[in-house]
GROMACS .gro file of C-alpha atoms in nm:
model
  375
    1MET     CA    1   7.170   6.379  19.199
    2ALA     CA    2   6.955   6.673  19.302
    3GLU     CA    3   6.583   6.605  19.291
    4LYS     CA    4   6.408   6.737  18.981
    5PRO     CA    5   6.194   7.046  19.033
    6SER     CA    6   5.819   7.030  19.088
    7VAL     CA    7   5.615   7.243  18.850
    8LEU     CA    8   5.279   7.417  18.850
    9ILE     CA    9   5.144   7.550  18.519
   10ILE     CA   10   4.854   7.793  18.547
   11GLY     CA   11   4.653   7.802  18.224
   12GLY     CA   12   4.817   7.473  18.140
   13LEU     CA   13   4.568   7.380  17.868
   14GLY     CA   14   4.624   7.703  17.677
   15TYR     CA   15   4.846   7.704  17.371
   16ILE     CA   16   5.174   7.775  17.548
   17GLY     CA   17   5.084   7.586  17.866
   18ARG     CA   18   5.018   7.258  17.685
   19PHE     CA   19   5.339   7.272  17.483
   20LEU     CA   20   5.540   7.356  17.796
   21ALA     CA   21   5.377   7.064  17.978
   22GLN     CA   22   5.457   6.835  17.688
   23HIS     CA   23   5.819   6.955  17.672
   24ILE     CA   24   5.863   6.883  18.045
   25HIS     CA   25   5.689   6.545  18.012
   26LYS     CA   26   5.878   6.426  17.704
   27ASN     CA   27   6.217   6.520  17.844
   28ASN     CA   28   6.136   6.402  18.196
   29LEU     CA   29   6.244   6.735  18.345
   30ALA     CA   30   6.028   6.751  18.658
   31SER     CA   31   5.957   6.538  18.964
   32ASP     CA   32   5.593   6.646  18.965
   33VAL     CA   33   5.376   6.855  18.733
   34ARG     CA   34   5.033   7.001  18.799
   35ILE     CA   35   4.825   7.152  18.519
   36VAL     CA   36   4.560   7.401  18.626
   37ASP     CA   37   4.298   7.539  18.390
   38LYS     CA   38   3.942   7.663  18.417
   39VAL     CA   39   3.852   7.456  18.108
   40LEU     CA   40   3.829   7.077  18.115
   41PRO     CA   41   4.070   6.888  17.884
   42GLN     CA   42   3.772   6.742  17.691
   43LEU     CA   43   3.663   7.095  17.594
   44ALA     CA   44   4.007   7.241  17.519
   45TRP     CA   45   4.063   7.113  17.160
   46LEU     CA   46   4.346   6.903  17.304
   47PRO     CA   47   4.521   6.688  17.041
   48SER     CA   48   4.570   6.329  17.157
   49GLU     CA   49   4.949   6.359  17.190
   50PHE     CA   50   4.903   6.608  17.475
   51GLU     CA   51   4.668   6.394  17.684
   52GLU     CA   52   4.940   6.217  17.879
   53ALA     CA   53   5.118   6.542  17.963
   54CYS     CA   54   4.810   6.752  18.040
   55ALA     CA   55   4.518   6.539  18.152
   56GLY     CA   56   4.446   6.268  18.407
   57ALA     CA   57   4.589   6.289  18.759
   58LYS     CA   58   4.807   6.589  18.668
   59PHE     CA   59   4.506   6.807  18.592
   60VAL     CA   60   4.318   7.028  18.838
   61GLN     CA   61   4.019   7.230  18.719
   62ALA     CA   62   4.018   7.568  18.890
   63ASP     CA   63   3.974   7.936  18.812
   64ALA     CA   64   4.298   8.100  18.925
   65SER     CA   65   4.143   8.447  18.919
   66ARG     CA   66   3.938   8.352  19.229
   67GLU     CA   67   4.107   8.367  19.565
   68GLN     CA   68   3.909   8.073  19.704
   69SER     CA   69   4.067   7.848  19.437
   70LEU     CA   70   4.423   7.904  19.562
   71PRO     CA   71   4.446   7.617  19.814
   72ARG     CA   72   4.326   7.369  19.547
   73ILE     CA   73   4.577   7.508  19.302
   74PHE     CA   74   4.883   7.521  19.528
   75ASP     CA   75   4.834   7.260  19.805
   76ARG     CA   76   5.015   6.928  19.759
   77ALA     CA   77   4.960   6.597  19.936
   78ASP     CA   78   5.313   6.591  20.079
   79GLY     CA   79   5.280   6.945  20.217
   80LYS     CA   80   5.574   7.069  20.009
   81GLN     CA   81   5.560   7.371  19.778
   82PHE     CA   82   5.605   7.381  19.401
   83ASP     CA   83   5.951   7.492  19.289
   84TYR     CA   84   5.848   7.660  18.965
   85VAL     CA   85   5.520   7.832  18.880
   86PHE     CA   86   5.452   7.931  18.519
   87ASN     CA   87   5.164   8.171  18.474
   88CYS     CA   88   5.039   8.092  18.123
   89GLY     CA   89   4.686   8.194  18.222
   90GLY     CA   90   4.494   8.507  18.134
   91GLU     CA   91   4.260   8.626  17.863
   92THR     CA   92   4.409   8.575  17.516
   93ARG     CA   93   4.110   8.682  17.306
   94TYR     CA   94   4.113   9.028  17.155
   95SER     CA   95   3.844   9.298  17.164
   96GLN     CA   96   3.702   9.210  17.507
   97GLU     CA   97   3.573   9.461  17.762
   98ASP     CA   98   3.832   9.607  18.001
   99GLU     CA   99   3.663   9.433  18.292
  100VAL     CA  100   3.728   9.093  18.132
  101TYR     CA  101   4.103   9.159  18.107
  102LYS     CA  102   4.115   9.304  18.456
  103LEU     CA  103   3.954   8.995  18.605
  104ARG     CA  104   4.102   8.721  18.388
  105SER     CA  105   4.450   8.861  18.332
  106PHE     CA  106   4.542   9.126  18.588
  107ASP     CA  107   4.358   8.982  18.892
  108LEU     CA  108   4.466   8.629  18.801
  109SER     CA  109   4.834   8.726  18.781
  110LEU     CA  110   4.829   8.909  19.114
  111ASN     CA  111   4.632   8.635  19.282
  112VAL     CA  112   4.878   8.359  19.191
  113GLY     CA  113   5.179   8.590  19.229
  114ARG     CA  114   5.094   8.680  19.588
  115GLU     CA  115   5.032   8.317  19.672
  116ALA     CA  116   5.362   8.208  19.513
  117ALA     CA  117   5.546   8.469  19.722
  118LYS     CA  118   5.370   8.358  20.041
  119ARG     CA  119   5.469   7.997  19.975
  120GLY     CA  120   5.830   8.068  19.885
  121VAL     CA  121   5.814   7.944  19.525
  122LYS     CA  122   6.170   7.944  19.384
  123CYS     CA  123   6.080   8.092  19.045
  124PHE     CA  124   5.757   8.251  18.922
  125VAL     CA  125   5.741   8.314  18.547
  126GLU     CA  126   5.490   8.567  18.419
  127LEU     CA  127   5.412   8.549  18.047
  128SER     CA  128   5.367   8.889  17.886
  129THR     CA  129   5.374   9.028  17.534
  130GLY     CA  130   5.599   9.232  17.308
  131MET     CA  131   5.298   9.453  17.241
  132VAL     CA  132   5.390   9.646  17.558
  133TYR     CA  133   5.671   9.832  17.377
  134LYS     CA  134   5.651  10.172  17.213
  135PRO     CA  135   5.727  10.088  16.848
  136ASP     CA  136   6.055  10.236  16.728
  137SER     CA  137   6.270  10.215  16.417
  138SER     CA  138   6.506   9.973  16.591
  139PRO     CA  139   6.385   9.651  16.761
  140SER     CA  140   6.278   9.700  17.124
  141LYS     CA  141   6.507   9.579  17.399
  142GLU     CA  142   6.378   9.491  17.745
  143GLN     CA  143   6.451   9.833  17.894
  144ASP     CA  144   6.317  10.040  17.604
  145LYS     CA  145   6.015  10.270  17.624
  146LEU     CA  146   5.680  10.110  17.696
  147LYS     CA  147   5.351  10.208  17.535
  148PRO     CA  148   5.114   9.911  17.514
  149TRP     CA  149   4.911   9.905  17.191
  150SER     CA  150   4.659   9.627  17.249
  151LYS     CA  151   4.420   9.583  17.540
  152ILE     CA  152   4.586   9.255  17.631
  153ALA     CA  153   4.917   9.442  17.654
  154VAL     CA  154   4.772   9.724  17.867
  155PHE     CA  155   4.663   9.478  18.136
  156LYS     CA  156   4.972   9.259  18.101
  157LEU     CA  157   5.194   9.560  18.165
  158GLN     CA  158   4.989   9.655  18.471
  159ALA     CA  159   5.033   9.299  18.597
  160GLU     CA  160   5.410   9.313  18.535
  161GLU     CA  161   5.436   9.637  18.733
  162GLU     CA  162   5.225   9.517  19.027
  163LEU     CA  163   5.393   9.177  19.048
  164ALA     CA  164   5.730   9.354  19.070
  165LYS     CA  165   5.611   9.519  19.394
  166ILE     CA  166   5.527   9.191  19.571
  167GLU     CA  167   5.771   9.135  19.856
  168GLY     CA  168   5.955   8.803  19.831
  169LEU     CA  169   5.829   8.702  19.485
  170ASN     CA  170   6.103   8.539  19.275
  171LEU     CA  171   5.973   8.691  18.955
  172VAL     CA  172   6.081   8.659  18.593
  173ILE     CA  173   5.892   8.834  18.312
  174VAL     CA  174   5.889   8.688  17.960
  175ARG     CA  175   5.765   8.904  17.672
  176LEU     CA  176   5.666   8.707  17.365
  177ALA     CA  177   5.651   8.785  16.995
  178HIS     CA  178   5.372   8.626  16.783
  179VAL     CA  179   5.387   8.258  16.880
  180TYR     CA  180   5.321   8.012  16.597
  181GLY     CA  181   5.349   7.637  16.545
  182PRO     CA  182   5.133   7.326  16.515
  183TYR     CA  183   4.770   7.377  16.629
  184ALA     CA  184   4.822   7.755  16.668
  185SER     CA  185   4.486   7.929  16.670
  186GLN     CA  186   4.575   8.295  16.673
  187TRP     CA  187   4.776   8.535  16.459
  188VAL     CA  188   4.923   8.286  16.209
  189ALA     CA  189   4.596   8.091  16.195
  190THR     CA  190   4.396   8.396  16.090
  191ALA     CA  191   4.634   8.465  15.800
  192LEU     CA  192   4.627   8.101  15.687
  193CYS     CA  193   4.245   8.083  15.698
  194MET     CA  194   4.221   8.407  15.501
  195ALA     CA  195   4.463   8.269  15.243
  196ARG     CA  196   4.256   7.950  15.214
  197VAL     CA  197   3.948   8.161  15.132
  198TYR     CA  198   4.133   8.378  14.879
  199LYS     CA  199   4.257   8.059  14.711
  200ALA     CA  200   3.897   7.932  14.687
  201LEU     CA  201   3.781   8.268  14.552
  202GLU     CA  202   4.075   8.269  14.311
  203SER     CA  203   4.160   8.623  14.412
  204GLU     CA  204   4.471   8.805  14.524
  205MET     CA  205   4.540   8.836  14.896
  206LYS     CA  206   4.634   9.193  14.974
  207TRP     CA  207   4.764   9.323  15.305
  208LEU     CA  208   4.712   9.670  15.445
  209TRP     CA  209   5.009   9.895  15.524
  210THR     CA  210   5.347   9.790  15.383
  211LYS     CA  211   5.561   9.484  15.335
  212ASP     CA  212   5.807   9.629  15.590
  213LEU     CA  213   5.560   9.630  15.882
  214ARG     CA  214   5.734   9.411  16.139
  215GLN     CA  215   5.541   9.122  16.284
  216ASN     CA  216   5.809   8.934  16.473
  217THR     CA  217   5.752   8.568  16.547
  218VAL     CA  218   5.875   8.280  16.759
  219HIS     CA  219   5.808   7.906  16.726
  220ILE     CA  220   5.623   7.737  17.011
  221ASP     CA  221   5.899   7.475  17.056
  222ASP     CA  222   6.152   7.749  17.121
  223VAL     CA  223   5.911   7.920  17.362
  224SER     CA  224   5.881   7.601  17.570
  225ARG     CA  225   6.257   7.551  17.570
  226ALA     CA  226   6.320   7.916  17.660
  227LEU     CA  227   6.077   7.909  17.954
  228TRP     CA  228   6.249   7.603  18.095
  229ALA     CA  229   6.598   7.743  18.036
  230ILE     CA  230   6.507   8.066  18.215
  231THR     CA  231   6.383   7.892  18.532
  232GLY     CA  232   6.700   7.681  18.545
  233TRP     CA  233   6.915   7.992  18.501
  234TYR     CA  234   6.721   8.181  18.769
  235THR     CA  235   6.736   7.910  19.035
  236ALA     CA  236   7.105   7.843  18.964
  237GLY     CA  237   7.186   8.199  19.074
  238LYS     CA  238   7.104   8.433  18.782
  239ALA     CA  239   7.452   8.436  18.629
  240LYS     CA  240   7.545   8.755  18.437
  241TRP     CA  241   7.244   8.945  18.573
  242ASP     CA  242   7.326   9.298  18.690
  243ASP     CA  243   7.046   9.456  18.897
  244GLY     CA  244   7.200   9.800  18.863
  245LYS     CA  245   7.216   9.795  18.484
  246MET     CA  246   6.933   9.558  18.396
  247GLY     CA  247   6.675   9.621  18.668
  248LYS     CA  248   6.560   9.425  18.969
  249VAL     CA  249   6.323   9.188  18.784
  250PRO     CA  250   6.483   8.965  18.518
  251THR     CA  251   6.290   9.035  18.198
  252PHE     CA  252   6.345   8.858  17.866
  253ASN     CA  253   6.213   8.902  17.513
  254VAL     CA  254   6.150   8.569  17.342
  255VAL     CA  255   6.159   8.628  16.967
  256ASP     CA  256   6.328   8.445  16.680
  257LYS     CA  257   6.609   8.591  16.473
  258GLY     CA  258   6.418   8.609  16.146
  259VAL     CA  259   6.289   8.969  16.177
  260THR     CA  260   5.953   8.854  16.037
  261THR     CA  261   5.761   9.124  15.847
  262GLN     CA  262   5.431   9.130  15.659
  263GLY     CA  263   5.643   9.085  15.346
  264THR     CA  264   5.794   8.764  15.486
  265MET     CA  265   5.447   8.627  15.556
  266ALA     CA  266   5.311   8.735  15.216
  267ASP     CA  267   5.595   8.553  15.038
  268ILE     CA  268   5.552   8.233  15.241
  269ILE     CA  269   5.172   8.233  15.207
  270GLY     CA  270   5.196   8.298  14.833
  271GLU     CA  271   5.424   7.997  14.798
  272VAL     CA  272   5.227   7.764  15.023
  273PHE     CA  273   4.886   7.841  14.868
  274GLY     CA  274   4.992   7.921  14.514
  275ILE     CA  275   4.807   8.253  14.523
  276SER     CA  276   4.927   8.601  14.434
  277THR     CA  277   4.982   8.830  14.729
  278GLY     CA  278   5.043   9.201  14.754
  279PHE     CA  279   4.988   9.521  14.947
  280GLN     CA  280   4.717   9.782  14.928
  281GLY     CA  281   4.844  10.115  14.800
  282SER     CA  282   4.899  10.406  15.036
  283LEU     CA  283   4.563  10.557  14.938
  284ILE     CA  284   4.364  10.260  15.065
  285SER     CA  285   4.590  10.223  15.367
  286THR     CA  286   4.536  10.589  15.458
  287PHE     CA  287   4.160  10.544  15.422
  288ALA     CA  288   4.180  10.230  15.638
  289LYS     CA  289   4.366  10.414  15.911
  290LEU     CA  290   4.079  10.659  15.942
  291ASN     CA  291   3.802  10.399  15.903
  292LEU     CA  292   3.951  10.088  16.059
  293ASP     CA  293   3.621   9.962  16.202
  294SER     CA  294   3.438   9.962  15.870
  295VAL     CA  295   3.737   9.820  15.681
  296VAL     CA  296   3.766   9.529  15.926
  297ASP     CA  297   3.391   9.468  15.907
  298ASP     CA  298   3.405   9.461  15.526
  299VAL     CA  299   3.693   9.212  15.522
  300ASN     CA  300   3.516   8.988  15.772
  301ASP     CA  301   3.188   9.005  15.577
  302GLU     CA  302   3.376   8.910  15.263
  303LEU     CA  303   3.553   8.609  15.417
  304LEU     CA  304   3.329   8.449  15.680
  305GLY     CA  305   3.062   8.326  15.436
  306PRO     CA  306   3.305   8.154  15.196
  307TRP     CA  307   3.491   8.004  15.495
  308ALA     CA  308   3.165   7.853  15.624
  309ASP     CA  309   3.101   7.715  15.274
  310LEU     CA  310   3.448   7.559  15.262
  311LEU     CA  311   3.390   7.389  15.597
  312ALA     CA  312   3.051   7.258  15.482
  313GLU     CA  313   3.195   7.127  15.153
  314ALA     CA  314   3.471   6.947  15.346
  315GLY     CA  315   3.210   6.792  15.578
  316ILE     CA  316   3.359   6.965  15.883
  317THR     CA  317   3.061   6.986  16.114
  318ARG     CA  318   3.255   7.055  16.432
  319PRO     CA  319   3.491   7.336  16.336
  320GLY     CA  320   3.791   7.383  16.561
  321PRO     CA  321   3.932   7.711  16.689
  322LEU     CA  322   4.024   7.833  16.339
  323THR     CA  323   3.862   8.132  16.172
  324PRO     CA  324   3.956   8.397  15.916
  325PHE     CA  325   3.788   8.656  16.141
  326MET     CA  326   4.018   8.957  16.152
  327GLU     CA  327   4.063   9.130  16.488
  328LYS     CA  328   4.085   9.506  16.462
  329GLU     CA  329   4.356   9.519  16.729
  330LEU     CA  330   4.577   9.297  16.514
  331LEU     CA  331   4.526   9.506  16.203
  332LYS     CA  332   4.692   9.813  16.347
  333ASP     CA  333   4.973   9.983  16.160
  334THR     CA  334   5.203   9.903  16.452
  335ASP     CA  335   5.536   9.720  16.448
  336LEU     CA  336   5.584   9.420  16.674
  337SER     CA  337   5.960   9.443  16.668
  338MET     CA  338   6.176   9.296  16.942
  339ASP     CA  339   6.542   9.233  17.015
  340GLY     CA  340   6.595   8.888  17.167
  341SER     CA  341   6.970   8.902  17.223
  342ARG     CA  342   6.954   8.927  17.604
  343LEU     CA  343   6.814   8.574  17.634
  344GLU     CA  344   7.102   8.441  17.426
  345ASP     CA  345   7.373   8.646  17.596
  346VAL     CA  346   7.261   8.606  17.957
  347VAL     CA  347   7.091   8.265  17.968
  348GLY     CA  348   7.296   8.111  17.684
  349PHE     CA  349   6.983   8.010  17.495
  350THR     CA  350   6.994   7.910  17.127
  351TYR     CA  351   6.696   7.904  16.894
  352GLU     CA  352   6.635   7.576  16.712
  353LYS     CA  353   6.391   7.746  16.473
  354PRO     CA  354   6.553   8.085  16.418
  355LYS     CA  355   6.313   8.198  16.147
  356ILE     CA  356   5.969   8.124  16.009
  357SER     CA  357   5.977   7.929  15.683
  358LYS     CA  358   5.754   7.770  15.422
  359GLU     CA  359   5.823   7.427  15.578
  360LEU     CA  360   5.725   7.540  15.928
  361VAL     CA  361   5.404   7.699  15.798
  362GLU     CA  362   5.319   7.380  15.606
  363GLU     CA  363   5.368   7.190  15.932
  364VAL     CA  364   5.105   7.415  16.093
  365ILE     CA  365   4.855   7.338  15.816
  366GLU     CA  366   4.928   6.965  15.844
  367SER     CA  367   4.844   6.980  16.215
  368TYR     CA  368   4.508   7.141  16.130
  369LYS     CA  369   4.435   6.866  15.878
  370LYS     CA  370   4.516   6.602  16.137
  371MET     CA  371   4.258   6.757  16.372
  372LYS     CA  372   4.002   6.778  16.089
  373TRP     CA  373   3.989   7.155  16.133
  374TRP     CA  374   4.109   7.238  15.783
  375PRO     CA  375   3.890   7.254  15.472
   0.00000   0.00000   0.00000
């Protein structure tokens, strides 16, 4: 039997990194795993079931955006090189200064990419976002027009383009939809926290724009499985890949088949919380488009106080990463709409959670309760 691959996960305590590490650990897929993160496990809101996969001897604390950290990150006791490197690192918060994204996302990607090429890593997976596409009436395929519409996406696309120029780098690019699942602290979490406040206020939760605005999703379990499937496919010889037609760098959208829209989310949230949900009329939406800053500030002012009260009433003194704080970049009237068929056709991947559902959203809330994050 061939030896199992050795794996390095940069940003391994982040949301995707920890689930990938756990997937590899649970299924015994690797001969050796190293988790690198600039944050210590004790400070990373790490649920206990991830400790075995992510902490202890497997963990190395290092900042991968700094060149002097590279030997600590990549060197191994036996002098061999890692087979697979997953770059799950980078800045995931919205509304930061450009310099922050340049250093923590762009520089980090190039730093580890160059090193992986130098060391002959067999497969280097760069995580990117579906927000790099120019929104269109039909879902974006991997070779469709690009026009990044969040700052994270601007710097992720720059990283994709520069990594593609590195001689000898065995690069794969993965562009993700909104990732949700247990312990998620971003997009889905914001909506759930907002809904919790509206329930407490006994008022209707209304979305801007329309119910048809596409906000495509993918479950974290499928993301972990897809990342692993892609590396296996790549190192086995990239079957069905045609450089001429598809481009030199294998690029895959990872998105479920549910075509999630704001309407989908409104229906699920209404059911889960027992609140009425709806959409602001075109008049308010038009006003919001022109005054997005003040609209976002108003919503946040309205929700943050009651959320703090809910936490206090529930005796939650150490709140987790959850907040109803609405990021302006996420409130844009822009479709996140992706076509994920290439991954299925070329790699032969199948989604186990093909669409977001009431049950899967309830599972997310249960995970928050377990962590004592949820009022």
